PDB file of C-alpha atoms in Angstrom:
ATOM      1  CA  UNK W  20    -122.577 -49.988-280.775  1.00 77.00           C
ATOM      2  CA  UNK W  21    -119.853 -47.974-279.119  1.00 84.00           C
ATOM      3  CA  UNK W  22    -118.557 -49.460-275.863  1.00 90.00           C
ATOM      4  CA  UNK W  23    -116.349 -47.911-273.219  1.00 93.00           C
ATOM      5  CA  UNK W  24    -115.177 -50.473-270.706  1.00 95.00           C
ATOM      6  CA  UNK W  25    -113.319 -49.824-267.517  1.00 95.00           C
ATOM      7  CA  UNK W  26    -111.624 -52.335-265.336  1.00 95.00           C
ATOM      8  CA  UNK W  27    -111.603 -53.048-262.617  1.00 96.00           C
ATOM      9  CA  UNK W  28    -115.035 -51.781-261.591  1.00 94.00           C
ATOM     10  CA  UNK W  29    -114.087 -51.936-257.927  1.00 95.00           C
ATOM     11  CA  UNK W  30    -110.636 -51.529-256.471  1.00 94.00           C
ATOM     12  CA  UNK W  31    -109.680 -51.735-252.838  1.00 94.00           C
ATOM     13  CA  UNK W  32    -106.057 -50.975-252.076  1.00 91.00           C
ATOM     14  CA  UNK W  33    -103.783 -50.078-249.230  1.00 93.00           C
ATOM     15  CA  UNK W  34    -102.216 -46.691-248.847  1.00 95.00           C
ATOM     16  CA  UNK W  35     -98.770 -46.527-250.389  1.00 96.00           C
ATOM     17  CA  UNK W  36     -99.472 -49.059-253.125  1.00 96.00           C
ATOM     18  CA  UNK W  37     -99.505 -48.523-256.889  1.00 96.00           C
ATOM     19  CA  UNK W  38    -102.245 -49.551-259.239  1.00 95.00           C
ATOM     20  CA  UNK W  39    -103.618 -48.964-262.738  1.00 97.00           C
ATOM     21  CA  UNK W  40    -107.158 -48.486-263.990  1.00 97.00           C
ATOM     22  CA  UNK W  41    -107.807 -49.399-267.620  1.00 98.00           C
ATOM     23  CA  UNK W  42    -110.215 -47.866-270.093  1.00 97.00           C
ATOM     24  CA  UNK W  43    -110.859 -49.632-273.397  1.00 96.00           C
ATOM     25  CA  UNK W  44    -113.109 -48.268-276.093  1.00 95.00           C
ATOM     26  CA  UNK W  45    -114.481 -49.881-279.211  1.00 93.00           C
ATOM     27  CA  UNK W  46    -114.195 -47.193-281.882  1.00 87.00           C
ATOM     28  CA  UNK W  47    -111.611 -44.728-283.054  1.00 84.00           C
ATOM     29  CA  UNK W  48    -111.222 -41.704-280.838  1.00 82.00           C
ATOM     30  CA  UNK W  49    -108.402 -39.204-280.558  1.00 82.00           C
ATOM     31  CA  UNK W  50    -109.795 -37.746-277.379  1.00 88.00           C
ATOM     32  CA  UNK W  51    -110.189 -39.218-273.967  1.00 93.00           C
ATOM     33  CA  UNK W  52    -111.164 -37.644-270.672  1.00 95.00           C
ATOM     34  CA  UNK W  53    -110.822 -38.763-267.077  1.00 97.00           C
ATOM     35  CA  UNK W  54    -113.171 -37.587-264.341  1.00 97.00           C
ATOM     36  CA  UNK W  55    -113.415 -38.071-260.622  1.00 97.00           C
ATOM     37  CA  UNK W  56    -116.659 -38.293-258.655  1.00 95.00           C
ATOM     38  CA  UNK W  57    -116.838 -38.175-254.866  1.00 94.00           C
ATOM     39  CA  UNK W  58    -119.860 -39.725-253.141  1.00 89.00           C
ATOM     40  CA  UNK W  59    -122.930 -37.531-253.515  1.00 84.00           C
ATOM     41  CA  UNK W  60    -121.033 -35.059-255.663  1.00 88.00           C
ATOM     42  CA  UNK W  61    -120.800 -34.294-259.335  1.00 88.00           C
ATOM     43  CA  UNK W  62    -118.008 -35.120-261.780  1.00 93.00           C
ATOM     44  CA  UNK W  63    -114.770 -33.188-261.754  1.00 94.00           C
ATOM     45  CA  UNK W  64    -112.455 -33.135-264.749  1.00 94.00           C
ATOM     46  CA  UNK W  65    -109.030 -34.651-264.094  1.00 96.00           C
ATOM     47  CA  UNK W  66    -107.287 -35.080-267.431  1.00 96.00           C
ATOM     48  CA  UNK W  67    -107.851 -34.272-271.079  1.00 93.00           C
ATOM     49  CA  UNK W  68    -105.897 -36.441-273.523  1.00 93.00           C
ATOM     50  CA  UNK W  69    -106.075 -35.216-277.091  1.00 88.00           C
ATOM     51  CA  UNK W  70    -103.620 -37.296-279.108  1.00 86.00           C
ATOM     52  CA  UNK W  71    -101.936 -40.643-279.377  1.00 87.00           C
ATOM     53  CA  UNK W  72     -99.168 -40.970-276.817  1.00 89.00           C
ATOM     54  CA  UNK W  73    -100.480 -38.139-274.656  1.00 91.00           C
ATOM     55  CA  UNK W  74     -99.446 -38.370-271.029  1.00 95.00           C
ATOM     56  CA  UNK W  75    -100.651 -36.095-268.244  1.00 96.00           C
ATOM     57  CA  UNK W  76     -99.711 -36.125-264.575  1.00 97.00           C
ATOM     58  CA  UNK W  77    -101.186 -34.444-261.548  1.00 95.00           C
ATOM     59  CA  UNK W  78     -99.876 -35.399-258.141  1.00 96.00           C
ATOM     60  CA  UNK W  79    -100.157 -39.158-257.661  1.00 96.00           C
ATOM     61  CA  UNK W  80    -102.227 -39.681-260.800  1.00 97.00           C
ATOM     62  CA  UNK W  81    -100.895 -40.160-264.311  1.00 98.00           C
ATOM     63  CA  UNK W  82    -103.038 -40.745-267.396  1.00 98.00           C
ATOM     64  CA  UNK W  83    -101.939 -41.947-270.820  1.00 97.00           C
ATOM     65  CA  UNK W  84    -103.584 -42.601-274.152  1.00 96.00           C
ATOM     66  CA  UNK W  85    -102.808 -45.150-276.870  1.00 95.00           C
ATOM     67  CA  UNK W  86    -105.267 -44.467-279.673  1.00 92.00           C
ATOM     68  CA  UNK W  87    -104.038 -47.385-281.775  1.00 93.00           C
ATOM     69  CA  UNK W  88    -104.786 -49.847-279.000  1.00 94.00           C
ATOM     70  CA  UNK W  89    -107.924 -47.859-278.046  1.00 94.00           C
ATOM     71  CA  UNK W  90    -106.688 -47.873-274.492  1.00 96.00           C
ATOM     72  CA  UNK W  91    -106.144 -45.337-271.772  1.00 97.00           C
ATOM     73  CA  UNK W  92    -104.665 -45.971-268.357  1.00 98.00           C
ATOM     74  CA  UNK W  93    -104.932 -44.076-265.107  1.00 98.00           C
ATOM     75  CA  UNK W  94    -101.979 -44.952-262.900  1.00 98.00           C
ATOM     76  CA  UNK W  95    -102.037 -44.326-259.181  1.00 96.00           C
ATOM     77  CA  UNK W  96     -98.717 -43.995-257.412  1.00 96.00           C
ATOM     78  CA  UNK W  97     -98.390 -44.451-253.638  1.00 96.00           C
ATOM     79  CA  UNK W  98    -102.112 -44.184-253.054  1.00 95.00           C
ATOM     80  CA  UNK W  99    -103.505 -42.092-250.217  1.00 96.00           C
ATOM     81  CA  UNK W 100    -106.955 -42.198-248.654  1.00 95.00           C
ATOM     82  CA  UNK W 101    -107.934 -38.887-250.272  1.00 95.00           C
ATOM     83  CA  UNK W 102    -107.884 -40.578-253.671  1.00 96.00           C
ATOM     84  CA  UNK W 103    -110.896 -42.694-252.717  1.00 96.00           C
ATOM     85  CA  UNK W 104    -113.590 -41.856-255.290  1.00 97.00           C
ATOM     86  CA  UNK W 105    -115.150 -43.188-258.476  1.00 96.00           C
ATOM     87  CA  UNK W 106    -113.146 -42.556-261.634  1.00 97.00           C
ATOM     88  CA  UNK W 107    -114.727 -42.358-265.062  1.00 96.00           C
ATOM     89  CA  UNK W 108    -113.204 -42.283-268.507  1.00 96.00           C
ATOM     90  CA  UNK W 109    -115.045 -40.811-271.482  1.00 94.00           C
ATOM     91  CA  UNK W 110    -114.381 -40.673-275.215  1.00 93.00           C
ATOM     92  CA  UNK W 111    -115.512 -38.276-277.918  1.00 88.00           C
ATOM     93  CA  UNK W 112    -115.134 -40.505-280.973  1.00 82.00           C
ATOM     94  CA  UNK W 113    -116.694 -38.260-283.578  1.00 75.00           C
ATOM     95  CA  UNK W 114    -115.024 -35.063-282.395  1.00 70.00           C
ATOM     96  CA  UNK W 115    -118.493 -33.697-281.944  1.00 71.00           C
ATOM     97  CA  UNK W 116    -118.317 -33.079-278.224  1.00 75.00           C
ATOM     98  CA  UNK W 117    -120.623 -36.039-277.698  1.00 83.00           C
ATOM     99  CA  UNK W 118    -119.106 -37.902-274.769  1.00 88.00           C
ATOM    100  CA  UNK W 119    -119.476 -41.603-274.046  1.00 90.00           C
ATOM    101  CA  UNK W 120    -118.659 -42.732-270.521  1.00 92.00           C
ATOM    102  CA  UNK W 121    -117.410 -45.935-268.999  1.00 93.00           C
ATOM    103  CA  UNK W 122    -119.210 -47.492-266.026  1.00 92.00           C
ATOM    104  CA  UNK W 123    -116.708 -46.084-263.573  1.00 94.00           C
ATOM    105  CA  UNK W 124    -114.111 -47.586-261.240  1.00 96.00           C
ATOM    106  CA  UNK W 125    -114.858 -47.237-257.554  1.00 96.00           C
ATOM    107  CA  UNK W 126    -111.563 -46.877-255.726  1.00 96.00           C
ATOM    108  CA  UNK W 127    -111.272 -47.369-251.984  1.00 96.00           C
ATOM    109  CA  UNK W 128    -107.882 -46.627-250.457  1.00 95.00           C
ATOM    110  CA  UNK W 129    -107.606 -48.067-246.983  1.00 93.00           C
ATOM    111  CA  UNK W 130    -105.481 -46.260-244.435  1.00 85.00           C
TER     112      UNK W 130
ATOM    113  CA  UNK P  21    -114.437 -20.988-262.640  1.00 67.00           C
ATOM    114  CA  UNK P  22    -117.043 -22.588-264.834  1.00 64.00           C
ATOM    115  CA  UNK P  23    -120.312 -22.888-263.069  1.00 90.00           C
ATOM    116  CA  UNK P  24    -123.100 -25.220-264.075  1.00 95.00           C
ATOM    117  CA  UNK P  25    -126.100 -24.925-261.810  1.00 95.00           C
ATOM    118  CA  UNK P  26    -129.025 -27.298-261.620  1.00 96.00           C
ATOM    119  CA  UNK P  27    -132.184 -25.940-260.115  1.00 91.00           C
ATOM    120  CA  UNK P  28    -132.802 -28.716-257.581  1.00 92.00           C
ATOM    121  CA  UNK P  29    -130.627 -31.201-255.704  1.00 93.00           C
ATOM    122  CA  UNK P  30    -133.529 -33.469-254.774  1.00 96.00           C
ATOM    123  CA  UNK P  31    -136.980 -33.876-256.277  1.00 97.00           C
ATOM    124  CA  UNK P  32    -139.848 -36.219-255.490  1.00 98.00           C
ATOM    125  CA  UNK P  33    -142.607 -36.427-258.078  1.00 97.00           C
ATOM    126  CA  UNK P  34    -145.650 -38.591-258.644  1.00 98.00           C
ATOM    127  CA  UNK P  35    -146.124 -40.968-261.550  1.00 98.00           C
ATOM    128  CA  UNK P  36    -147.678 -39.167-264.508  1.00 97.00           C
ATOM    129  CA  UNK P  37    -146.533 -35.691-263.506  1.00 97.00           C
ATOM    130  CA  UNK P  38    -144.754 -33.442-265.961  1.00 97.00           C
ATOM    131  CA  UNK P  39    -141.315 -32.686-264.566  1.00 97.00           C
ATOM    132  CA  UNK P  40    -138.935 -29.894-265.493  1.00 97.00           C
ATOM    133  CA  UNK P  41    -135.238 -30.026-264.659  1.00 98.00           C
ATOM    134  CA  UNK P  42    -133.416 -26.769-265.239  1.00 97.00           C
ATOM    135  CA  UNK P  43    -129.737 -26.181-265.902  1.00 97.00           C
ATOM    136  CA  UNK P  44    -127.865 -22.903-266.297  1.00 97.00           C
ATOM    137  CA  UNK P  45    -124.217 -22.348-267.205  1.00 96.00           C
ATOM    138  CA  UNK P  46    -122.343 -19.079-266.918  1.00 94.00           C
ATOM    139  CA  UNK P  47    -119.407 -19.597-269.288  1.00 90.00           C
ATOM    140  CA  UNK P  48    -120.980 -18.997-272.702  1.00 92.00           C
ATOM    141  CA  UNK P  49    -120.527 -22.654-273.697  1.00 92.00           C
ATOM    142  CA  UNK P  50    -122.046 -23.748-276.995  1.00 92.00           C
ATOM    143  CA  UNK P  51    -122.661 -27.345-275.975  1.00 93.00           C
ATOM    144  CA  UNK P  52    -124.953 -28.550-273.228  1.00 95.00           C
ATOM    145  CA  UNK P  53    -125.876 -32.078-272.199  1.00 96.00           C
ATOM    146  CA  UNK P  54    -128.246 -34.059-270.056  1.00 97.00           C
ATOM    147  CA  UNK P  55    -127.104 -37.408-268.671  1.00 96.00           C
ATOM    148  CA  UNK P  56    -128.643 -39.847-266.267  1.00 96.00           C
ATOM    149  CA  UNK P  57    -126.489 -41.841-263.911  1.00 94.00           C
ATOM    150  CA  UNK P  58    -127.535 -45.215-262.573  1.00 92.00           C
ATOM    151  CA  UNK P  59    -125.455 -47.658-260.501  1.00 85.00           C
ATOM    152  CA  UNK P  60    -123.434 -49.981-262.692  1.00 81.00           C
ATOM    153  CA  UNK P  61    -124.437 -48.209-265.904  1.00 85.00           C
ATOM    154  CA  UNK P  62    -122.222 -45.152-265.776  1.00 86.00           C
ATOM    155  CA  UNK P  63    -123.515 -42.018-267.441  1.00 92.00           C
ATOM    156  CA  UNK P  64    -125.911 -42.301-270.343  1.00 93.00           C
ATOM    157  CA  UNK P  65    -126.589 -39.404-272.653  1.00 93.00           C
ATOM    158  CA  UNK P  66    -130.230 -38.379-272.937  1.00 96.00           C
ATOM    159  CA  UNK P  67    -130.022 -35.276-275.126  1.00 96.00           C
ATOM    160  CA  UNK P  68    -127.473 -32.708-276.094  1.00 93.00           C
ATOM    161  CA  UNK P  69    -127.540 -29.304-277.720  1.00 94.00           C
ATOM    162  CA  UNK P  70    -124.791 -27.567-279.663  1.00 91.00           C
ATOM    163  CA  UNK P  71    -126.549 -24.267-280.130  1.00 90.00           C
ATOM    164  CA  UNK P  72    -129.645 -22.349-279.156  1.00 92.00           C
ATOM    165  CA  UNK P  73    -132.786 -24.128-280.335  1.00 87.00           C
ATOM    166  CA  UNK P  74    -130.696 -27.036-281.607  1.00 90.00           C
ATOM    167  CA  UNK P  75    -130.978 -30.443-280.031  1.00 93.00           C
ATOM    168  CA  UNK P  76    -129.926 -33.966-280.758  1.00 92.00           C
ATOM    169  CA  UNK P  77    -131.018 -37.238-279.242  1.00 93.00           C
ATOM    170  CA  UNK P  78    -128.559 -39.160-277.195  1.00 91.00           C
ATOM    171  CA  UNK P  79    -128.704 -42.845-276.435  1.00 89.00           C
ATOM    172  CA  UNK P  80    -131.811 -42.915-274.248  1.00 94.00           C
ATOM    173  CA  UNK P  81    -134.165 -40.086-275.299  1.00 96.00           C
ATOM    174  CA  UNK P  82    -137.421 -41.990-274.882  1.00 96.00           C
ATOM    175  CA  UNK P  83    -139.730 -40.350-272.371  1.00 96.00           C
ATOM    176  CA  UNK P  84    -137.744 -37.113-272.359  1.00 98.00           C
ATOM    177  CA  UNK P  85    -137.692 -33.860-274.265  1.00 97.00           C
ATOM    178  CA  UNK P  86    -135.491 -30.770-274.000  1.00 97.00           C
ATOM    179  CA  UNK P  87    -135.629 -27.074-274.555  1.00 96.00           C
ATOM    180  CA  UNK P  88    -132.873 -24.566-275.237  1.00 96.00           C
ATOM    181  CA  UNK P  89    -134.313 -21.127-275.800  1.00 94.00           C
ATOM    182  CA  UNK P  90    -131.259 -19.274-274.494  1.00 95.00           C
ATOM    183  CA  UNK P  91    -127.602 -20.207-274.767  1.00 95.00           C
ATOM    184  CA  UNK P  92    -127.085 -20.461-271.026  1.00 96.00           C
ATOM    185  CA  UNK P  93    -130.130 -22.581-270.189  1.00 97.00           C
ATOM    186  CA  UNK P  94    -130.949 -26.171-271.062  1.00 97.00           C
ATOM    187  CA  UNK P  95    -134.087 -27.784-269.692  1.00 97.00           C
ATOM    188  CA  UNK P  96    -134.945 -31.457-269.478  1.00 98.00           C
ATOM    189  CA  UNK P  97    -138.628 -32.347-269.501  1.00 98.00           C
ATOM    190  CA  UNK P  98    -140.166 -35.604-268.419  1.00 97.00           C
ATOM    191  CA  UNK P  99    -143.512 -35.516-270.174  1.00 95.00           C
ATOM    192  CA  UNK P 100    -145.152 -38.088-267.906  1.00 97.00           C
ATOM    193  CA  UNK P 101    -142.860 -39.262-265.158  1.00 97.00           C
ATOM    194  CA  UNK P 102    -142.576 -42.976-264.532  1.00 97.00           C
ATOM    195  CA  UNK P 103    -140.879 -44.926-261.764  1.00 97.00           C
ATOM    196  CA  UNK P 104    -138.141 -46.141-264.128  1.00 97.00           C
ATOM    197  CA  UNK P 105    -137.070 -42.536-264.505  1.00 98.00           C
ATOM    198  CA  UNK P 106    -135.981 -42.444-260.878  1.00 98.00           C
ATOM    199  CA  UNK P 107    -132.309 -41.586-261.214  1.00 97.00           C
ATOM    200  CA  UNK P 108    -129.545 -39.035-260.785  1.00 96.00           C
ATOM    201  CA  UNK P 109    -129.658 -36.462-263.576  1.00 97.00           C
ATOM    202  CA  UNK P 110    -126.519 -34.568-264.497  1.00 96.00           C
ATOM    203  CA  UNK P 111    -126.303 -31.503-266.677  1.00 97.00           C
ATOM    204  CA  UNK P 112    -123.022 -30.526-268.339  1.00 95.00           C
ATOM    205  CA  UNK P 113    -121.658 -27.910-270.711  1.00 94.00           C
ATOM    206  CA  UNK P 114    -118.569 -27.546-272.864  1.00 91.00           C
ATOM    207  CA  UNK P 115    -116.874 -25.525-275.529  1.00 88.00           C
ATOM    208  CA  UNK P 116    -115.775 -27.186-278.742  1.00 81.00           C
ATOM    209  CA  UNK P 117    -112.864 -29.557-278.174  1.00 77.00           C
ATOM    210  CA  UNK P 118    -112.794 -29.260-274.394  1.00 83.00           C
ATOM    211  CA  UNK P 119    -113.936 -31.384-271.515  1.00 87.00           C
ATOM    212  CA  UNK P 120    -117.449 -31.173-270.139  1.00 90.00           C
ATOM    213  CA  UNK P 121    -118.176 -29.354-266.879  1.00 92.00           C
ATOM    214  CA  UNK P 122    -120.890 -30.841-264.738  1.00 95.00           C
ATOM    215  CA  UNK P 123    -123.556 -29.492-262.455  1.00 95.00           C
ATOM    216  CA  UNK P 124    -124.103 -30.882-258.976  1.00 93.00           C
ATOM    217  CA  UNK P 125    -126.818 -33.279-260.103  1.00 95.00           C
ATOM    218  CA  UNK P 126    -130.527 -33.687-259.375  1.00 96.00           C
ATOM    219  CA  UNK P 127    -131.640 -36.833-257.636  1.00 96.00           C
ATOM    220  CA  UNK P 128    -135.161 -37.487-258.893  1.00 97.00           C
ATOM    221  CA  UNK P 129    -137.472 -39.970-257.243  1.00 98.00           C
ATOM    222  CA  UNK P 130    -140.743 -40.847-258.966  1.00 98.00           C
ATOM    223  CA  UNK P 131    -143.293 -42.485-256.682  1.00 97.00           C
TER     224      UNK P 131
END
């Protein structure tokens, strides 16, 4: 059974601090996606990582992919309150556009 | 911008009713998906479709069926709604090898 595990599931941090969210998955996948969900809203695509060693950055968020370790990280630099949301990773292990999601990491950035 | 539109934001239905959830996308995407989202469980794939009239079961298809008569429209059908189908339902679409774009979600309550 394919598993996609995120940790931590909940993260409370102060503004200005750095932190990393981890996404582990149990089967080979060259593709990994990160999404953001605000309360009561739908999912918004953040990053698409399509190969081993891929790194993408947007503002205070940076995502990376290590396909050999089956691990992706989402690094937050100098967090601000606006980053408070739930973050999901998803893999497409069979390259069939069939996405498997982690449980999500609920991030709360305190002012 | 890609737009994925779900017909209802909120629905309340009675146990045993037949329920239709409609989803329309305007970007000519081949792939369409139905997920349900429950606290602590992330997103779970119910059904997906990679072409008109084509469908494949996801991880939790029991109690659901789907219809895709036109490329832009993907319907989820609850044949006989039950209380354990109370959930947030998310529709998504994608091209091959790209991320999924999500609708705003339908919060279904079965009483």
